[in-house]
CSV table of C-alpha atoms and ligand atoms in Angstrom, one decimal:
chain,number,residue,atom,x,y,z
A,1,UNK,CA,0.0,0.0,0.0
A,2,UNK,CA,1.3,3.5,-0.9
A,3,UNK,CA,1.1,5.8,2.0
A,4,UNK,CA,-0.9,9.0,1.6
A,5,UNK,CA,2.3,11.0,2.1
A,6,UNK,CA,3.9,9.2,-0.9
A,7,UNK,CA,0.7,9.8,-2.9
A,8,UNK,CA,0.8,13.5,-2.3
A,9,UNK,CA,4.4,13.5,-3.3
A,10,UNK,CA,3.6,11.8,-6.6
A,11,UNK,CA,0.7,14.2,-7.3
A,12,UNK,CA,2.9,17.2,-6.5
A,13,UNK,CA,5.7,16.0,-8.9
A,14,UNK,CA,3.0,15.3,-11.7
A,15,UNK,CA,1.7,18.9,-11.2
A,16,UNK,CA,5.2,20.3,-11.6
A,17,UNK,CA,5.7,18.3,-14.8
A,18,UNK,CA,2.4,19.5,-16.1
A,19,UNK,CA,3.2,23.1,-15.2
A,20,UNK,CA,6.5,22.9,-17.0
A,21,UNK,CA,4.8,21.3,-20.1
A,22,UNK,CA,2.3,24.1,-20.2
A,23,UNK,CA,4.9,26.8,-20.1
A,24,UNK,CA,6.8,25.1,-22.7
A,25,UNK,CA,3.8,25.1,-25.0
A,26,UNK,CA,3.1,28.7,-24.4
A,27,UNK,CA,6.7,29.6,-25.2
A,28,UNK,CA,6.5,27.5,-28.4
A,29,UNK,CA,3.3,29.3,-29.3
A,30,UNK,CA,4.8,32.7,-28.9
A,31,UNK,CA,7.8,31.7,-31.0
A,32,UNK,CA,5.6,30.6,-33.8
A,33,UNK,CA,3.5,33.9,-33.7
A,34,UNK,CA,6.6,36.1,-33.7
A,35,UNK,CA,8.0,34.2,-36.6
A,36,UNK,CA,4.7,34.6,-38.5
A,37,UNK,CA,4.7,38.3,-37.8
A,38,UNK,CA,8.3,38.7,-39.0
A,39,UNK,CA,7.2,36.8,-42.1
A,40,UNK,CA,4.4,39.3,-42.8
A,41,UNK,CA,6.7,42.2,-42.5
A,42,UNK,CA,9.3,40.8,-44.8
A,43,UNK,CA,7.1,38.9,-47.1
A,44,UNK,CA,3.6,40.5,-47.0
A,45,UNK,CA,2.6,38.0,-49.8
A,46,UNK,CA,-0.6,38.9,-51.6
A,47,UNK,CA,-1.1,42.3,-49.9
A,48,UNK,CA,2.0,43.8,-51.4
A,49,UNK,CA,0.9,44.3,-55.0
A,50,UNK,CA,-2.2,46.1,-53.8
A,51,UNK,CA,-0.2,48.6,-51.8
A,52,UNK,CA,2.2,49.1,-54.8
A,53,UNK,CA,-0.8,49.6,-57.0
A,54,UNK,CA,-2.3,52.3,-54.6
A,55,UNK,CA,1.0,54.2,-54.5
A,56,UNK,CA,1.4,54.0,-58.2
A,57,UNK,CA,-2.1,55.6,-58.7
A,58,UNK,CA,-1.3,58.4,-56.1
A,59,UNK,CA,1.9,59.2,-57.8
A,60,UNK,CA,0.3,59.4,-61.4
A,61,UNK,CA,-0.1,62.9,-62.8
A,62,UNK,CA,-3.7,64.1,-62.3
A,63,UNK,CA,-5.9,64.6,-65.4
A,64,UNK,CA,-8.3,67.5,-65.2
A,65,UNK,CA,-11.1,66.5,-67.6
A,66,UNK,CA,-13.1,69.6,-68.5
A,67,UNK,CA,-16.7,68.9,-69.7
A,68,UNK,CA,-18.9,71.8,-70.8
A,69,UNK,CA,-22.5,70.8,-70.7
A,70,UNK,CA,-26.0,72.3,-70.9
A,71,UNK,CA,-29.6,71.3,-69.9
A,72,UNK,CA,-31.3,69.2,-72.6
A,73,UNK,CA,-33.3,65.9,-72.7
A,74,UNK,CA,-30.1,63.8,-73.6
A,75,UNK,CA,-27.9,65.4,-71.0
A,76,UNK,CA,-28.1,62.8,-68.3
A,77,UNK,CA,-27.6,60.0,-70.8
A,78,UNK,CA,-24.5,61.6,-72.2
A,79,UNK,CA,-23.0,62.5,-68.8
A,80,UNK,CA,-23.8,59.1,-67.3
A,81,UNK,CA,-21.9,57.4,-70.2
A,82,UNK,CA,-18.9,59.7,-69.7
A,83,UNK,CA,-18.9,59.3,-65.9
A,84,UNK,CA,-18.7,55.5,-66.4
A,85,UNK,CA,-15.8,55.9,-68.8
A,86,UNK,CA,-14.0,58.2,-66.4
A,87,UNK,CA,-14.5,55.8,-63.4
A,88,UNK,CA,-12.1,53.4,-65.4
A,89,UNK,CA,-9.3,56.1,-65.4
A,90,UNK,CA,-7.1,56.5,-62.4
A,91,UNK,CA,-6.4,59.9,-60.9
A,92,UNK,CA,-8.9,61.9,-62.8
A,93,UNK,CA,-10.6,65.2,-61.5
A,94,UNK,CA,-13.7,65.9,-63.5
A,95,UNK,CA,-14.6,69.6,-63.9
A,96,UNK,CA,-18.2,69.7,-65.2
A,97,UNK,CA,-19.1,73.2,-66.2
A,98,UNK,CA,-22.6,74.0,-66.9
A,99,UNK,CA,-23.8,76.6,-69.4
A,100,UNK,CA,-26.2,78.3,-67.0
A,101,UNK,CA,-26.4,80.8,-64.1
A,102,UNK,CA,-26.5,78.1,-61.2
A,103,UNK,CA,-25.5,74.5,-61.1
A,104,UNK,CA,-28.3,72.1,-61.5
A,105,UNK,CA,-29.5,69.5,-59.1
A,106,UNK,CA,-29.6,66.4,-61.5
A,107,UNK,CA,-25.9,67.0,-62.6
A,108,UNK,CA,-25.0,67.5,-58.9
A,109,UNK,CA,-26.6,64.1,-58.1
A,110,UNK,CA,-25.0,62.4,-61.0
A,111,UNK,CA,-21.5,63.7,-59.9
A,112,UNK,CA,-22.1,62.6,-56.3
A,113,UNK,CA,-23.3,59.2,-57.4
A,114,UNK,CA,-20.3,58.7,-59.7
A,115,UNK,CA,-17.8,58.5,-56.8
A,116,UNK,CA,-15.4,60.5,-58.9
A,117,UNK,CA,-13.3,63.4,-57.7
A,118,UNK,CA,-15.1,66.4,-59.2
A,119,UNK,CA,-15.8,70.2,-59.4
A,120,UNK,CA,-19.2,71.4,-60.6
A,121,UNK,CA,-19.2,75.0,-62.0
A,122,UNK,CA,-21.8,77.1,-63.7
A,123,UNK,CA,-21.1,80.0,-66.1
A,124,UNK,CA,-23.6,81.3,-68.8
A,125,UNK,CA,-22.8,83.4,-71.7
A,126,UNK,CA,-23.3,87.1,-70.9
A,127,UNK,CA,-26.8,88.6,-71.7
A,128,UNK,CA,-25.4,90.8,-74.5
A,129,UNK,CA,-24.3,87.6,-76.4
A,130,UNK,CA,-27.5,85.5,-76.0
A,131,UNK,CA,-28.8,84.6,-79.4
A,132,UNK,CA,-25.5,85.4,-81.2
A,133,UNK,CA,-23.5,82.6,-82.9
A,134,UNK,CA,-20.2,82.6,-80.9
A,135,UNK,CA,-19.5,78.8,-80.6
A,136,UNK,CA,-20.9,76.4,-77.9
A,137,UNK,CA,-19.6,76.2,-74.4
A,138,UNK,CA,-17.2,79.2,-74.5
A,139,UNK,CA,-18.0,80.8,-71.2
A,140,UNK,CA,-18.4,77.6,-69.2
A,141,UNK,CA,-14.9,76.4,-70.6
A,142,UNK,CA,-13.4,79.7,-69.6
A,143,UNK,CA,-14.8,79.3,-66.0
A,144,UNK,CA,-13.1,75.8,-65.9
A,145,UNK,CA,-9.8,77.3,-67.0
A,146,UNK,CA,-10.0,79.9,-64.3
A,147,UNK,CA,-10.7,77.3,-61.7
A,148,UNK,CA,-7.7,75.3,-63.0
A,149,UNK,CA,-5.4,78.3,-62.8
A,150,UNK,CA,-6.4,78.7,-59.2
A,151,UNK,CA,-6.6,75.2,-57.9
A,152,UNK,CA,-5.0,72.5,-60.1
A,153,UNK,CA,-1.8,70.8,-59.3
A,154,UNK,CA,1.0,72.0,-61.4
A,155,UNK,CA,2.1,68.6,-62.6
A,156,UNK,CA,-1.5,67.9,-64.0
A,157,UNK,CA,-2.8,67.7,-67.6
A,158,UNK,CA,-5.9,69.3,-68.9
A,159,UNK,CA,-8.3,67.7,-71.5
A,160,UNK,CA,-11.5,69.2,-72.9
A,161,UNK,CA,-13.9,66.4,-73.1
A,162,UNK,CA,-17.3,67.2,-74.6
A,163,UNK,CA,-20.2,65.3,-73.0
A,164,UNK,CA,-21.4,63.4,-76.1
A,165,UNK,CA,-18.0,62.2,-77.4
A,166,UNK,CA,-16.8,58.5,-77.0
A,167,UNK,CA,-13.5,57.7,-75.3
A,168,UNK,CA,-11.3,54.7,-75.3
A,169,UNK,CA,-9.5,54.7,-71.9
A,170,UNK,CA,-6.2,54.4,-73.6
A,171,UNK,CA,-6.4,58.1,-74.7
A,172,UNK,CA,-6.2,59.2,-71.1
A,173,UNK,CA,-2.8,57.4,-70.6
A,174,UNK,CA,-1.5,59.2,-73.7
A,175,UNK,CA,-2.8,62.4,-72.3
A,176,UNK,CA,-1.1,61.9,-69.0
A,177,UNK,CA,2.3,62.0,-70.7
A,178,UNK,CA,1.8,65.6,-72.1
A,179,UNK,CA,4.9,67.9,-71.6
A,180,UNK,CA,3.4,71.0,-73.2
A,181,UNK,CA,0.7,70.2,-75.8
A,182,UNK,CA,-0.2,66.6,-76.9
A,183,UNK,CA,-2.1,66.0,-80.2
A,184,UNK,CA,-3.8,62.8,-81.6
A,185,UNK,CA,-6.5,61.7,-84.1
A,186,UNK,CA,-10.2,62.1,-83.5
A,187,UNK,CA,-12.6,59.8,-85.3
A,188,UNK,CA,-16.0,60.6,-86.9
A,189,UNK,CA,-15.1,64.2,-87.7
A,190,UNK,CA,-16.9,65.9,-90.6
A,191,UNK,CA,-16.8,64.5,-94.1
A,192,UNK,CA,-13.3,63.0,-93.9
A,193,UNK,CA,-14.5,60.8,-91.0
A,194,UNK,CA,-11.4,61.6,-89.0
A,195,UNK,CA,-9.3,64.7,-88.0
A,196,UNK,CA,-5.6,64.0,-87.4
A,197,UNK,CA,-2.3,65.8,-87.2
A,198,UNK,CA,0.0,64.8,-90.1
A,199,UNK,CA,3.3,63.3,-89.0
A,200,UNK,CA,6.5,63.3,-90.9
A,201,UNK,CA,9.8,62.0,-89.4
A,202,UNK,CA,8.1,62.0,-86.0
A,203,UNK,CA,7.0,65.7,-86.2
A,204,UNK,CA,3.6,67.4,-86.8
A,205,UNK,CA,3.8,69.1,-90.2
A,206,UNK,CA,0.1,69.9,-90.7
A,207,UNK,CA,-3.5,68.8,-90.1
A,208,UNK,CA,-5.7,66.4,-92.1
A,209,UNK,CA,-9.1,67.8,-91.4
A,210,UNK,CA,-12.1,68.6,-93.7
A,211,UNK,CA,-12.4,72.1,-92.2
A,212,UNK,CA,-9.3,74.1,-92.9
A,213,UNK,CA,-10.7,77.6,-93.4
A,214,UNK,CA,-7.3,79.2,-92.8
A,215,UNK,CA,-6.8,77.4,-89.5
A,216,UNK,CA,-3.2,77.1,-88.6
A,217,UNK,CA,-4.0,74.3,-86.0
A,218,UNK,CA,-6.9,72.5,-87.8
A,219,UNK,CA,-8.0,70.4,-84.9
A,220,UNK,CA,-11.1,69.1,-83.1
A,221,UNK,CA,-11.7,70.0,-79.5
A,222,UNK,CA,-11.1,66.3,-78.5
A,223,UNK,CA,-7.7,66.1,-80.3
A,224,UNK,CA,-5.4,67.8,-77.8
A,225,UNK,CA,-4.3,68.1,-74.2
A,226,UNK,CA,-2.2,70.8,-72.5
A,227,UNK,CA,-0.2,70.5,-69.3
A,228,UNK,CA,-1.3,72.7,-66.3
A,229,UNK,CA,2.3,73.9,-66.1
A,230,UNK,CA,2.2,75.1,-69.7
A,231,UNK,CA,-1.2,76.8,-69.3
A,232,UNK,CA,0.1,78.6,-66.2
A,233,UNK,CA,3.0,79.9,-68.2
A,234,UNK,CA,0.5,81.5,-70.6
A,235,UNK,CA,-1.6,83.8,-68.5
A,236,UNK,CA,-3.6,85.1,-71.5
A,237,UNK,CA,-4.4,81.7,-73.0
A,238,UNK,CA,-8.3,81.3,-73.4
A,239,UNK,CA,-11.0,80.4,-75.8
A,240,UNK,CA,-12.2,83.0,-78.1
A,241,UNK,CA,-16.0,83.7,-78.6
A,242,UNK,CA,-15.8,82.9,-82.3
A,243,UNK,CA,-17.7,80.0,-83.8
A,244,UNK,CA,-15.6,77.3,-85.5
A,245,UNK,CA,-12.4,78.8,-84.2
A,246,UNK,CA,-12.6,77.8,-80.6
A,247,UNK,CA,-9.9,75.0,-80.7
A,248,UNK,CA,-7.7,76.9,-83.1
A,249,UNK,CA,-7.9,80.1,-81.0
A,250,UNK,CA,-7.2,78.2,-77.8
A,251,UNK,CA,-4.3,76.2,-79.1
A,252,UNK,CA,-2.8,79.3,-80.8
A,253,UNK,CA,-2.9,81.1,-77.5
A,254,UNK,CA,-0.8,78.4,-76.0
A,255,UNK,CA,2.1,79.5,-78.3
A,256,UNK,CA,3.6,76.1,-79.2
A,257,UNK,CA,4.9,75.9,-82.8
A,258,UNK,CA,3.2,73.2,-84.9
A,259,UNK,CA,6.5,71.2,-85.1
A,260,UNK,CA,6.7,71.2,-81.3
A,261,UNK,CA,3.3,69.6,-80.7
A,262,UNK,CA,3.7,66.2,-79.2
A,263,UNK,CA,2.1,63.4,-81.3
A,264,UNK,CA,0.5,60.6,-79.3
A,265,UNK,CA,-1.6,57.5,-79.9
A,266,UNK,CA,1.3,55.7,-81.6
A,267,UNK,CA,2.4,58.6,-83.6
A,268,UNK,CA,-1.1,59.5,-84.5
A,269,UNK,CA,-1.9,56.2,-86.1
A,270,UNK,CA,-4.7,55.2,-83.7
A,271,UNK,CA,-8.2,56.6,-83.1
A,272,UNK,CA,-8.9,56.4,-79.3
A,273,UNK,CA,-11.6,59.1,-79.2
A,274,UNK,CA,-14.6,59.8,-81.4
A,275,UNK,CA,-16.7,62.8,-82.1
A,276,UNK,CA,-20.0,61.0,-81.7
A,277,UNK,CA,-23.1,63.2,-81.6
A,278,UNK,CA,-26.2,62.4,-79.6
A,279,UNK,CA,-29.4,62.6,-81.6
A,280,UNK,CA,-31.9,65.1,-80.3
A,281,UNK,CA,-34.7,63.6,-78.3
A,282,UNK,CA,-38.2,64.7,-77.0
A,283,UNK,CA,-38.5,66.1,-73.6
A,284,UNK,CA,-41.0,64.1,-71.4
A,285,UNK,CA,-44.1,66.2,-70.4
A,286,UNK,CA,-47.2,65.9,-68.5
A,287,UNK,CA,-49.1,66.6,-71.7
A,288,UNK,CA,-48.2,63.2,-73.0
A,289,UNK,CA,-49.8,61.7,-70.0
A,290,UNK,CA,-53.1,63.5,-70.7
A,291,UNK,CA,-52.9,62.3,-74.3
A,292,UNK,CA,-52.7,58.7,-73.0
A,293,UNK,CA,-55.5,59.3,-70.4
A,294,UNK,CA,-57.4,56.2,-71.3
A,295,UNK,CA,-54.7,54.2,-69.4
A,296,UNK,CA,-56.0,55.7,-66.3
A,297,UNK,CA,-52.4,56.6,-65.5
A,298,UNK,CA,-53.2,58.1,-62.1
A,299,UNK,CA,-53.3,54.7,-60.6
A,300,UNK,CA,-50.0,53.6,-62.2
A,301,UNK,CA,-46.3,54.4,-61.9
A,302,UNK,CA,-46.5,56.9,-64.8
A,303,UNK,CA,-47.3,60.0,-62.6
A,304,UNK,CA,-44.3,59.3,-60.3
A,305,UNK,CA,-42.1,58.5,-63.2
A,306,UNK,CA,-42.9,61.8,-64.8
A,307,UNK,CA,-42.5,63.6,-61.5
A,308,UNK,CA,-38.9,62.2,-61.3
A,309,UNK,CA,-38.2,63.2,-65.0
A,310,UNK,CA,-39.5,66.7,-64.6
A,311,UNK,CA,-37.5,67.2,-61.3
A,312,UNK,CA,-34.5,66.5,-63.4
A,313,UNK,CA,-34.9,69.7,-65.2
A,314,UNK,CA,-35.2,72.1,-62.4
A,315,UNK,CA,-33.5,73.1,-59.1
A,316,UNK,CA,-30.8,75.6,-58.8
A,317,UNK,CA,-28.5,75.6,-55.8
A,318,UNK,CA,-24.9,76.8,-55.1
A,319,UNK,CA,-22.5,77.8,-57.9
A,320,UNK,CA,-19.6,75.5,-57.1
A,321,UNK,CA,-19.1,72.3,-55.3
A,322,UNK,CA,-15.5,71.5,-54.6
A,323,UNK,CA,-14.3,68.1,-53.7
B,1,UGA,C1,-18.1,71.0,-81.9
B,1,UGA,C2,-16.8,71.0,-81.1
B,1,UGA,O1,-16.4,69.7,-80.9
B,1,UGA,C3,-17.1,71.7,-79.8
B,1,UGA,O2,-16.0,71.6,-78.9
B,1,UGA,C4,-17.5,73.1,-80.1
B,1,UGA,O3,-17.8,73.8,-78.8
B,1,UGA,C5,-18.8,73.1,-80.9
B,1,UGA,O4,-18.6,72.2,-82.1
B,1,UGA,C6,-19.2,74.5,-81.3
B,1,UGA,O5,-20.1,74.6,-82.2
B,1,UGA,O6,-18.6,75.5,-80.9
B,1,UGA,P1,-20.5,69.7,-81.5
B,1,UGA,O7,-20.6,68.2,-81.3
B,1,UGA,O8,-20.8,70.3,-82.8
B,1,UGA,O9,-19.0,70.2,-81.1
B,1,UGA,O10,-21.3,70.5,-80.4
B,1,UGA,P2,-22.0,70.0,-79.1
B,1,UGA,O11,-21.6,68.6,-78.7
B,1,UGA,O12,-23.4,70.4,-79.2
B,1,UGA,O13,-21.3,71.0,-78.0
B,1,UGA,C7,-19.9,71.0,-77.6
B,1,UGA,C8,-20.0,70.9,-76.0
B,1,UGA,O14,-20.4,72.2,-75.6
B,1,UGA,C9,-20.8,69.8,-75.5
B,1,UGA,O15,-20.1,69.3,-74.2
B,1,UGA,C10,-22.0,70.6,-75.0
B,1,UGA,O16,-22.7,70.0,-73.9
B,1,UGA,C11,-21.5,71.9,-74.7
B,1,UGA,N1,-22.5,73.1,-74.9
B,1,UGA,C12,-23.3,73.0,-76.1
B,1,UGA,C13,-22.7,74.1,-74.1
B,1,UGA,O17,-22.0,74.1,-73.0
B,1,UGA,N2,-23.7,75.0,-74.3
B,1,UGA,C14,-24.4,75.0,-75.5
B,1,UGA,O18,-25.3,75.9,-75.6
B,1,UGA,C15,-24.2,74.0,-76.4
B,2,MN,MN1,-20.7,67.1,-79.6
């Protein structure tokens, strides 16, 4: 028979062994954990490319995309299409400049919903020029230029992107490389079906464009980009209020000789932007509902649908909305 004293002794020794084993396990656990942490610091594995990508985007030159726009039935469709394109382009700041006295609510909502970095401006043509043929979107583009002169980052690039054109995202990476003024072809322009700088031995020597009319820089609005730095070096650079000569007048005021323009899009052999034009469309109206009265529309969705559509054409609020 084992005495109770001996039994206690055995139990005591066993507890000591157990305690030692537990401590050992804890120590091993800590070692494994520390090793794992060191591994994460030195070899973050799958996380690393993501971080690299984010830094890359942050160090990319910003592109200031200037879009003049005005209230009409197709406006939301055009701006939605353009906002979806711009969402695919890193480091873009979208300046939407409305041809009216105050910014409009539907455009504001569209910009908010887009998740893009944006500035919404409004600038109408002066009363004295209303009804005169001076070219479209002059004063709202000028307001965007003034905003850029005040607020844009000096290493940025400016591009004038009309709301109804179509853009391949590759054109934005060409634009991002602009030193002073980049130029490239635009598809679907007038009767030649394309407008392009003419390149000989790597230099611009002229312009293939159906509308020459004495233009030294016979280009489409969508066919060039200018660096913020260069714009800042030309304090008088602006759009003239002269129909058909907006691009010519602006590029001229940038004072870069034709041969020093920078050809992009594989030396102007690719079309990555098109001058598409949205067909005019009817404006929804409550009158149409009256016409279709036999449908007893008051018990259907139609009334609310029209309320939403008509809301879209009203509402003036502040004049700017900075990011
Ligand atoms: C062509 C050129 O590509 C434009 O850059 C130029 O402004 C225009 O001609 C002109 O006539 O001056 P086009 O497709 O014929 O463009 O014209 P729109 O697309 O109707 O207008 C060009 C841009 O200006 C659009 O973004 C449009 O929304 C805007 N716009 C148009 C205004 O801001 N206000 C207006 O009254 C009309
Ligand atoms: Mn257009």
